[in-house]
XYZ file of N, CA and C in Angstrom:
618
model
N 10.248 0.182 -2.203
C 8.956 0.598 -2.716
C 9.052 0.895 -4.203
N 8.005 0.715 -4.918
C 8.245 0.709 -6.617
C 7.555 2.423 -6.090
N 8.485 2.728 -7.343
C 7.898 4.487 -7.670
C 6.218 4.098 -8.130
N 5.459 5.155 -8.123
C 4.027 5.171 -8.340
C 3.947 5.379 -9.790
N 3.220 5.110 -10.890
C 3.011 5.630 -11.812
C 3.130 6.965 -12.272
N 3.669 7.260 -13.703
C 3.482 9.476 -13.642
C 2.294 9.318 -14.126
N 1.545 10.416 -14.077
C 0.707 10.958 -14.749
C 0.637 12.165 -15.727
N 1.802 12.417 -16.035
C 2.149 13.526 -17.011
C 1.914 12.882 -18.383
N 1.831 11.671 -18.991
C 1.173 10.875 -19.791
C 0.098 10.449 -19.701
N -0.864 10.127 -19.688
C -1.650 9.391 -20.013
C -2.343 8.646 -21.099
N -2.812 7.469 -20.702
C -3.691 6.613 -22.149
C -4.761 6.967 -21.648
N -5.765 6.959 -22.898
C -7.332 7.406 -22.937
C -7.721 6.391 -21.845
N -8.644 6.978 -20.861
C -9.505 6.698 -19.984
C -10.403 5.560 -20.926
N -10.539 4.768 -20.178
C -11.325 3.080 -20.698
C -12.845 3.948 -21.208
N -13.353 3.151 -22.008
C -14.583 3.542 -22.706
C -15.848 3.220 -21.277
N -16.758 4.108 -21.902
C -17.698 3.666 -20.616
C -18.270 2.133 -21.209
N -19.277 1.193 -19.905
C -19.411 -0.108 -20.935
C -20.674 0.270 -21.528
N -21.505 -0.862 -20.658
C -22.872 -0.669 -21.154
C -24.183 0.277 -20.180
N -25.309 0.487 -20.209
C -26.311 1.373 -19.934
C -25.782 1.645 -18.225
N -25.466 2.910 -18.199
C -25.427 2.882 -16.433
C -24.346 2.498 -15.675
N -22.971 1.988 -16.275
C -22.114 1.231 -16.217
C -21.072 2.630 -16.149
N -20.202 2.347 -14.943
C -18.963 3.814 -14.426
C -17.989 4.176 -15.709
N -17.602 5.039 -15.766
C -16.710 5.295 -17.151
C -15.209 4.872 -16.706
N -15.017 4.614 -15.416
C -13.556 4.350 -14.806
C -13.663 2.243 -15.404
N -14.782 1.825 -15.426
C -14.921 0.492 -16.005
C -15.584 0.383 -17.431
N -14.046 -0.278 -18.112
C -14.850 -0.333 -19.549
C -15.304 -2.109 -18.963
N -16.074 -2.005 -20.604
C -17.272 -3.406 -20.910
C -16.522 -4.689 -20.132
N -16.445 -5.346 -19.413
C -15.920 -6.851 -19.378
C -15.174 -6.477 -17.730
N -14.495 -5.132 -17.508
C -13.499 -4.734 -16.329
C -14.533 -5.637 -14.829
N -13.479 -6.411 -14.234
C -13.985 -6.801 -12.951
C -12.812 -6.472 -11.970
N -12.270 -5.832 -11.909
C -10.979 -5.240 -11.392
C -11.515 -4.544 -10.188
N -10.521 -4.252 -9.288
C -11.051 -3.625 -7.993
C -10.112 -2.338 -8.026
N -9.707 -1.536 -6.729
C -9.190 -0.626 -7.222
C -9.275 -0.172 -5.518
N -8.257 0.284 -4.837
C -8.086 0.368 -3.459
C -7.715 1.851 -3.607
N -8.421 2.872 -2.275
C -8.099 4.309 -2.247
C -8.223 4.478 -0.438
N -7.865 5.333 -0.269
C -7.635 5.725 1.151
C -7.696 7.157 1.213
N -8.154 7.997 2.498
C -8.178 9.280 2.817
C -7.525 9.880 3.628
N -6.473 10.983 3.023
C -5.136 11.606 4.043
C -4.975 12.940 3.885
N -4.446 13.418 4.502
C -4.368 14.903 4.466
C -2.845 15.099 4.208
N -3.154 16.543 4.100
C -1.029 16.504 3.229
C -0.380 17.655 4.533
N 0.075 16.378 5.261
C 0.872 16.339 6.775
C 1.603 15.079 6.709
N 2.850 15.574 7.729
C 3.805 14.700 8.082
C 3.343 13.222 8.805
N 1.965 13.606 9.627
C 1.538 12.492 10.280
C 0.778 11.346 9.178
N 0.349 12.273 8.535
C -0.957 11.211 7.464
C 0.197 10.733 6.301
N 1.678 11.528 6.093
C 2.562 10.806 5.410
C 2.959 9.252 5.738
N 3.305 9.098 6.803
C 4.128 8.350 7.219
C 3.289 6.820 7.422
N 1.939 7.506 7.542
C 0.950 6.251 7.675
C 0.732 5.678 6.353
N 0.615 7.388 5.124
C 0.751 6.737 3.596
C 1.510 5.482 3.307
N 2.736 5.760 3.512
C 4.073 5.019 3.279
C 3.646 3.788 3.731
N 3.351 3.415 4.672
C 3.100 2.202 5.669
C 2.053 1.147 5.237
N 1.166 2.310 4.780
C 0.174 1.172 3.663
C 0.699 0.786 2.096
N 0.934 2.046 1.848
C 1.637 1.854 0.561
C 2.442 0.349 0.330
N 3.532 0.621 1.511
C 4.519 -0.874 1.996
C 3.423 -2.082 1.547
N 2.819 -2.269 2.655
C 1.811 -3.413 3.311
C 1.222 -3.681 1.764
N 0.218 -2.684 0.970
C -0.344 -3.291 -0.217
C -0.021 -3.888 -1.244
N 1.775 -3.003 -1.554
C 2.359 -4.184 -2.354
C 2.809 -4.684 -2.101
N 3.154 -5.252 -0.215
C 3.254 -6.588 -0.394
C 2.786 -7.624 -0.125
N 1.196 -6.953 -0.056
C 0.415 -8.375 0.133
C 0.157 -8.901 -1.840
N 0.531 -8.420 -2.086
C 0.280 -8.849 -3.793
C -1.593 -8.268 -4.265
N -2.252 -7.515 -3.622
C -3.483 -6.854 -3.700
C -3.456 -6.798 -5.537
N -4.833 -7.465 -5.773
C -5.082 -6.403 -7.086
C -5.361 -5.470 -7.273
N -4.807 -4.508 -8.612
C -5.550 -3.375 -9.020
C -4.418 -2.240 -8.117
N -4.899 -0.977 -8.615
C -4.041 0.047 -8.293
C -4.260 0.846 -6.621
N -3.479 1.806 -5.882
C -4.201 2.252 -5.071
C -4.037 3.569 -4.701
N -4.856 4.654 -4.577
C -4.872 6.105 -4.839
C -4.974 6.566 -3.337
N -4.549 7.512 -3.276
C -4.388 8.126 -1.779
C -5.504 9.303 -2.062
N -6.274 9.155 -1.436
C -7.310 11.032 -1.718
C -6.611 11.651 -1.105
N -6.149 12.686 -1.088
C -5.535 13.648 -0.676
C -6.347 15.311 -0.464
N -6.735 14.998 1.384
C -7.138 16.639 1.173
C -6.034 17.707 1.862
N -6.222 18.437 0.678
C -4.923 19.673 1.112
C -5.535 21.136 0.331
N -5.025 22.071 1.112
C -5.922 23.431 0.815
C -5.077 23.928 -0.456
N -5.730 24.758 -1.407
C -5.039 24.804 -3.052
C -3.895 26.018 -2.381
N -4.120 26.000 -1.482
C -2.666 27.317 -1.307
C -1.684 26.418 -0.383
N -1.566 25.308 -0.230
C -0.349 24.424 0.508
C 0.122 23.067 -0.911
N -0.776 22.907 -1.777
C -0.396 21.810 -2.483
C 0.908 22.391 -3.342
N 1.136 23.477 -3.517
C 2.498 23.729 -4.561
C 3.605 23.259 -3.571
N 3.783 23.614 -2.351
C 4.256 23.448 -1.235
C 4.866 21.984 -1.168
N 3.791 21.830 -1.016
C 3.576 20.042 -0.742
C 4.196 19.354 -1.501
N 4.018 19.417 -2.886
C 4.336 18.769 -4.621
C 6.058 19.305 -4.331
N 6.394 19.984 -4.310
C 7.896 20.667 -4.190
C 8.562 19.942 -3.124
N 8.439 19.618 -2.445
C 8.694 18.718 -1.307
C 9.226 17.371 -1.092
N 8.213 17.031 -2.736
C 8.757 15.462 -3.341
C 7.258 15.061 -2.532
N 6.554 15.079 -1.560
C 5.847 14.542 -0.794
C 4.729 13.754 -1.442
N 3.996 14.716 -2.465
C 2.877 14.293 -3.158
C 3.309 12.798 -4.243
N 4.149 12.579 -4.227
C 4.691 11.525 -5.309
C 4.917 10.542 -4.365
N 4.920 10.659 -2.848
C 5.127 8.982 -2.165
C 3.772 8.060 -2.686
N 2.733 8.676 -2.705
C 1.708 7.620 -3.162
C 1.113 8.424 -4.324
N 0.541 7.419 -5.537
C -0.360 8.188 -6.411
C -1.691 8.685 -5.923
N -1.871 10.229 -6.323
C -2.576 10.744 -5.351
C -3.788 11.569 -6.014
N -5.119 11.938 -5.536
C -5.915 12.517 -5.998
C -5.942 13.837 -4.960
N -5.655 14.787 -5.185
C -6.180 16.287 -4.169
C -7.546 16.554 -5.233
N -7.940 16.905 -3.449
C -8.900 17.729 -3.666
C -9.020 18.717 -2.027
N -9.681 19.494 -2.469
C -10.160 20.669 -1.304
C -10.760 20.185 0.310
N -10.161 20.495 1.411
C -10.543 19.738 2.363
C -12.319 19.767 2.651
N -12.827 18.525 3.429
C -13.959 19.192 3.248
C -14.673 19.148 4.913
N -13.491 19.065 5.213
C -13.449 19.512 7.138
C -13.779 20.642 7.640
N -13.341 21.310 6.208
C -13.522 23.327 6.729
C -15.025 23.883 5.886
N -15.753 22.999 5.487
C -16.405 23.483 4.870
C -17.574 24.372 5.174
N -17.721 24.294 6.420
C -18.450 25.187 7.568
C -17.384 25.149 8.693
N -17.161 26.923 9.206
C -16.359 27.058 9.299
C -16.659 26.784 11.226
N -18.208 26.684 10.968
C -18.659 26.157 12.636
C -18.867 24.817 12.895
N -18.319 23.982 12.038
C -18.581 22.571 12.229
C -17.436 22.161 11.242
N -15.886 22.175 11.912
C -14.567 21.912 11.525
C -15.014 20.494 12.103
N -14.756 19.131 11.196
C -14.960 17.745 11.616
C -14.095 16.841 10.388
N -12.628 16.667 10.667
C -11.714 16.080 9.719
C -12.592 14.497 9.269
N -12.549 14.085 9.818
C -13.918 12.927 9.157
C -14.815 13.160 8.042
N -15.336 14.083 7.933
C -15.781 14.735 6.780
C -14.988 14.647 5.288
N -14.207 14.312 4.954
C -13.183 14.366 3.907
C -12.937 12.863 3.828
N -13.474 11.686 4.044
C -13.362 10.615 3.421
C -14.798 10.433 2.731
N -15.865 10.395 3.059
C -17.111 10.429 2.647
C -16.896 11.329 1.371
N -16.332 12.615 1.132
C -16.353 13.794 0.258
C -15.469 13.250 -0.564
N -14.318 12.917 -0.340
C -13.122 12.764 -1.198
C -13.429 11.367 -1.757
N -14.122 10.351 -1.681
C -14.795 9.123 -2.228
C -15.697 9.904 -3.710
N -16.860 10.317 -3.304
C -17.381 11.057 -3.989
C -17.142 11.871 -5.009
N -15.886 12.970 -4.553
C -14.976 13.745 -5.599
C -14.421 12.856 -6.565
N -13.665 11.452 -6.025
C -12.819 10.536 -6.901
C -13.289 10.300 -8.053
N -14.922 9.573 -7.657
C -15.473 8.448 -8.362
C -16.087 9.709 -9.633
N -16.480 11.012 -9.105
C -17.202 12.164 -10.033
C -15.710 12.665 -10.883
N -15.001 13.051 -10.408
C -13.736 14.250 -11.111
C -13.112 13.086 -12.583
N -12.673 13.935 -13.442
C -12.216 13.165 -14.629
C -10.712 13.073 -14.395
N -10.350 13.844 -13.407
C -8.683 13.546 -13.039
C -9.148 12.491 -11.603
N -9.740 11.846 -11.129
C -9.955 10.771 -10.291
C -10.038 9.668 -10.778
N -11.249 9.088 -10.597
C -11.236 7.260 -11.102
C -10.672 7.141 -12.912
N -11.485 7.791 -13.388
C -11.217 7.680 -14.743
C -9.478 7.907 -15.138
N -8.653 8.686 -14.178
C -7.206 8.784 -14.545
C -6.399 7.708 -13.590
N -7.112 7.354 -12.404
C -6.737 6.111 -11.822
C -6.980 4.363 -12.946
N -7.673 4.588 -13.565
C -8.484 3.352 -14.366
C -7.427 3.668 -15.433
N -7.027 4.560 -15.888
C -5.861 4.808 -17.158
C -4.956 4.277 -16.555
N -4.012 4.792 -15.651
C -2.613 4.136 -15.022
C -3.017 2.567 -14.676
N -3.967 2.293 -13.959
C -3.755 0.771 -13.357
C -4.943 -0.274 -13.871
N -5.854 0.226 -14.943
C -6.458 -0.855 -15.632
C -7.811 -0.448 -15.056
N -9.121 -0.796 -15.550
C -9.919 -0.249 -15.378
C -10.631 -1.251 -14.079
N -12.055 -0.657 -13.293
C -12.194 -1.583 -12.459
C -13.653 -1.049 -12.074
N -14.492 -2.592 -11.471
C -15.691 -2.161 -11.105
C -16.101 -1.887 -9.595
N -14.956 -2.347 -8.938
C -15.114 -2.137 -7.669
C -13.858 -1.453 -6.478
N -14.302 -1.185 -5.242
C -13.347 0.394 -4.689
C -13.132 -0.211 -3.395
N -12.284 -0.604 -3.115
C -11.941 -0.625 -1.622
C -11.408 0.373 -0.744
N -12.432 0.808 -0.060
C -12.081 2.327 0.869
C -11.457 1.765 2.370
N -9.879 2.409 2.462
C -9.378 2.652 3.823
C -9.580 3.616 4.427
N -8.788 3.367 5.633
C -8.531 4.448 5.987
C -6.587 4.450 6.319
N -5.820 5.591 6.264
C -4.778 5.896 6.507
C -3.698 4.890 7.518
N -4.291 4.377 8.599
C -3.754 3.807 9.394
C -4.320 2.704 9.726
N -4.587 2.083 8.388
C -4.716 0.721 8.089
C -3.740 -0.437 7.316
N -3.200 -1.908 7.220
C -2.587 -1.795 6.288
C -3.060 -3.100 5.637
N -2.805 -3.796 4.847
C -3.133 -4.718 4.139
C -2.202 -6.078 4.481
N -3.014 -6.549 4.969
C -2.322 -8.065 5.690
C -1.736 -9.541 4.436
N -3.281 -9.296 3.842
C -3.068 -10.459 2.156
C -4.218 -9.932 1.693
N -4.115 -10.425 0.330
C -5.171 -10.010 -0.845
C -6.033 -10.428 -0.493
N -7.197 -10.160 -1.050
C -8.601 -10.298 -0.911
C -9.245 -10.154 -1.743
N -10.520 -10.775 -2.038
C -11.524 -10.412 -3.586
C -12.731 -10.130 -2.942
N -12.706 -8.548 -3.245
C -14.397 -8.312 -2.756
C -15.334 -9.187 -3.268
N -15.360 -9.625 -4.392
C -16.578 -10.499 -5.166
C -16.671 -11.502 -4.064
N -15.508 -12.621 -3.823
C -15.738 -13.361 -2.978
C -15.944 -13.430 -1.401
N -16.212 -11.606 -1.320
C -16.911 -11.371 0.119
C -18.065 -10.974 0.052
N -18.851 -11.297 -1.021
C -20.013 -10.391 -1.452
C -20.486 -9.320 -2.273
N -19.438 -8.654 -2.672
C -19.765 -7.633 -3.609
C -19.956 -7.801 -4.798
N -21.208 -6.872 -4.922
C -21.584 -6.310 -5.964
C -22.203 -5.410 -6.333
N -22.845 -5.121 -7.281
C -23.426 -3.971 -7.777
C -24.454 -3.526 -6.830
N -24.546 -2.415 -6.683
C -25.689 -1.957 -5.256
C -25.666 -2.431 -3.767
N -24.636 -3.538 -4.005
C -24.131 -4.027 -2.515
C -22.979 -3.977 -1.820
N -22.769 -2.752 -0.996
C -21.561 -3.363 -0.364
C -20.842 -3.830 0.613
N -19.844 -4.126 0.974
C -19.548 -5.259 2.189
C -18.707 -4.439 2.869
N -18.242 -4.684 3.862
C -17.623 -3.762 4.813
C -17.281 -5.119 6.702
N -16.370 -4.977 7.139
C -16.143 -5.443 8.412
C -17.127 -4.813 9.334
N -17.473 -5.564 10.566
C -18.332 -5.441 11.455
C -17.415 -5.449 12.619
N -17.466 -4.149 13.087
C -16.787 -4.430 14.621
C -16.946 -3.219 15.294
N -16.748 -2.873 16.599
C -17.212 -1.600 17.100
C -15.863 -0.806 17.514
N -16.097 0.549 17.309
C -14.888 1.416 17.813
C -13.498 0.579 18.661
N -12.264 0.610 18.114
C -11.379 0.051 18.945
C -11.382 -0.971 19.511
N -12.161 -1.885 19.563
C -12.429 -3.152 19.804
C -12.205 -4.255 18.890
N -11.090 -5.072 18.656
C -10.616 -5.821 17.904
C -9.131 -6.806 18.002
N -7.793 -6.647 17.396
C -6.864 -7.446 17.945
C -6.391 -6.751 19.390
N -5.854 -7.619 20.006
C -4.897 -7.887 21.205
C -3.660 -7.381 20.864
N -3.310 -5.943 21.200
C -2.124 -5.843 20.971
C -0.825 -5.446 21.664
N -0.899 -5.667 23.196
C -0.006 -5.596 24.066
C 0.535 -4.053 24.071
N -0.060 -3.196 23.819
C 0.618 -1.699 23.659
C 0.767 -1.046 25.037
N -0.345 -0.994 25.761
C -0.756 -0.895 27.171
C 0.310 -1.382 27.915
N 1.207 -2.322 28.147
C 1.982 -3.233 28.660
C 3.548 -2.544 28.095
N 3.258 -2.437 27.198
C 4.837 -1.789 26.499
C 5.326 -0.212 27.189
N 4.582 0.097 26.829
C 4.401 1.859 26.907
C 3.729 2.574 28.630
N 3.086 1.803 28.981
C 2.435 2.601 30.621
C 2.863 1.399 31.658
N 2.909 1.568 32.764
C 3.379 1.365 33.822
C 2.481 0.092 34.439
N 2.516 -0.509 35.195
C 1.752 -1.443 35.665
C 0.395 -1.018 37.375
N -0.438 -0.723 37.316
C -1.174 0.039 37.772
C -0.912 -0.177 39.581
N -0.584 0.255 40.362
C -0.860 0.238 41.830
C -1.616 -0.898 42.060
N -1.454 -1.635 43.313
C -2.545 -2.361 43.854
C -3.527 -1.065 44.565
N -5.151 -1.687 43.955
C -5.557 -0.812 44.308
C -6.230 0.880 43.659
N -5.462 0.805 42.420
C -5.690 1.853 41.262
C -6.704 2.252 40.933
N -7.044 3.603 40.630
C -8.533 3.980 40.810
C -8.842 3.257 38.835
N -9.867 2.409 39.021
C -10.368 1.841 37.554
C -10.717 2.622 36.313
N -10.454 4.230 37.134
C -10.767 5.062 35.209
C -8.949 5.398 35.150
N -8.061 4.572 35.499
C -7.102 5.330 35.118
C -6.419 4.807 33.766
N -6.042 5.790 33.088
C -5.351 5.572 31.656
C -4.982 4.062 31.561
N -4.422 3.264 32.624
C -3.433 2.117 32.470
C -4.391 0.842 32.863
N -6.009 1.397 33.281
C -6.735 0.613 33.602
C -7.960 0.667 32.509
N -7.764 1.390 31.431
C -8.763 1.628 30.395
C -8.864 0.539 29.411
N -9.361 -0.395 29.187
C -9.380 -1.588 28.338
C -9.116 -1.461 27.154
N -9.833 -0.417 26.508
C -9.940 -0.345 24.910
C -8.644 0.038 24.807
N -7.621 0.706 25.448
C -6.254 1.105 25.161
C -5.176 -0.368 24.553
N -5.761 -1.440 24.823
C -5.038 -2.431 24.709
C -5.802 -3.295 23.723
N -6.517 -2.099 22.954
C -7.140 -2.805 21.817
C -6.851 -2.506 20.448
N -6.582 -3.069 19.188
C -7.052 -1.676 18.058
C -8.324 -2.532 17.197
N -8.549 -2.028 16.218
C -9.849 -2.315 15.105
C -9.015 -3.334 14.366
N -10.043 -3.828 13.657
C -9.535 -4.694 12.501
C -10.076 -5.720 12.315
N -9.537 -6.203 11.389
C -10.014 -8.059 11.046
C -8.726 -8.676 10.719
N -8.626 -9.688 11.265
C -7.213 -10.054 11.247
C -7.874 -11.743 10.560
């Protein structure tokens, strides 16, 4: 794995372009720019790493930022650890806890998109390290990058964006069901774990 960029340097953030135009893209930038949403745990590490792998080596353009939500009293923690340096990373404040009666970790990719593209240590210090860019490809954690791709040539653009169509867990064939659980009784009652379909499914576009 190539080390991530430091950020203890930086070059001036790209000029904004023209009327209305993001300050993370100067004038002419058609660059894309890939980010993902993780929390600062051992589990959401290891999935980091895994994409991290996968993106450079599908040869992807443009840079790719991990949002990172972690509470401001665990990130010294975290950073000391070496942890925060497996991927270049944006923290910000989780936003799962933000009502403390409606805890919903899902909440923190929608937020942490938002934080990126607004905070001057987000896109604009992502657009310094890896070149400036007009467009964002949002993962998620336990996804990985198969080969490059050009949003433009899937449709994107300005006010439009493109996204895969597929429904919850329903997607490749991946024999997991077969590996891992047992082969069901003749006879097996049909809600059982080893008789559940979607288990032998995951998401994606392959």
């Amino acid at each position: 794995l190539r080390d991530p960029p430091s950020s203890a340097t930086l070059p001036a953030a790209p000029a904004t372009g023209g009327a209305g135009e993001a300050p993370y893209a100067g004038e002419g930038d058609t660059g894309v720019h890939t980010v993902f949403s993780a929390e600062c745990n051992g589990y959401f590490d290891w999935q980091s790493l895994a994409l991290r792998r996968s993106f450079e080596a599908s040869g992807m353009a443009g840079g790719l930022t991990r949002l990172l939500a972690c509470p401001a009293d665990r990130v010294e923690a975290y950073s000391a650890s070496g942890r925060l340096s497996l991927v270049h990373s944006f923290v910000h404040e989780p936003a799962s806890r933000y009502d403390p009666e409606d805890y919903y970790p899902s909440y923190n990719k929608p937020a942490s998109v938002a934080a990126f593209l607004r905070s001057p240590s987000g896109a604009r210090r992502s657009a310094a390290l890896f070149g400036g860019f007009r467009y964002v490809v949002v993962m998620d954690a336990d996804m990985v990058v198969r080969r490059a791709f050009d949003p433009v040539a899937l449709g994107a653009r300005a006010g439009h964006a493109v996204g895969g169509a597929y429904a919850y867990l329903v997607g490749t064939e991946n024999g997991l069901v077969d590996r891992f659980l047992p082969a069901p009784a003749p006879g097996a009652n049909a809600g059982s774990p080893r008789a559940y379909a979607p288990l032998a499914r995951v998401g994606g576009r392959v």
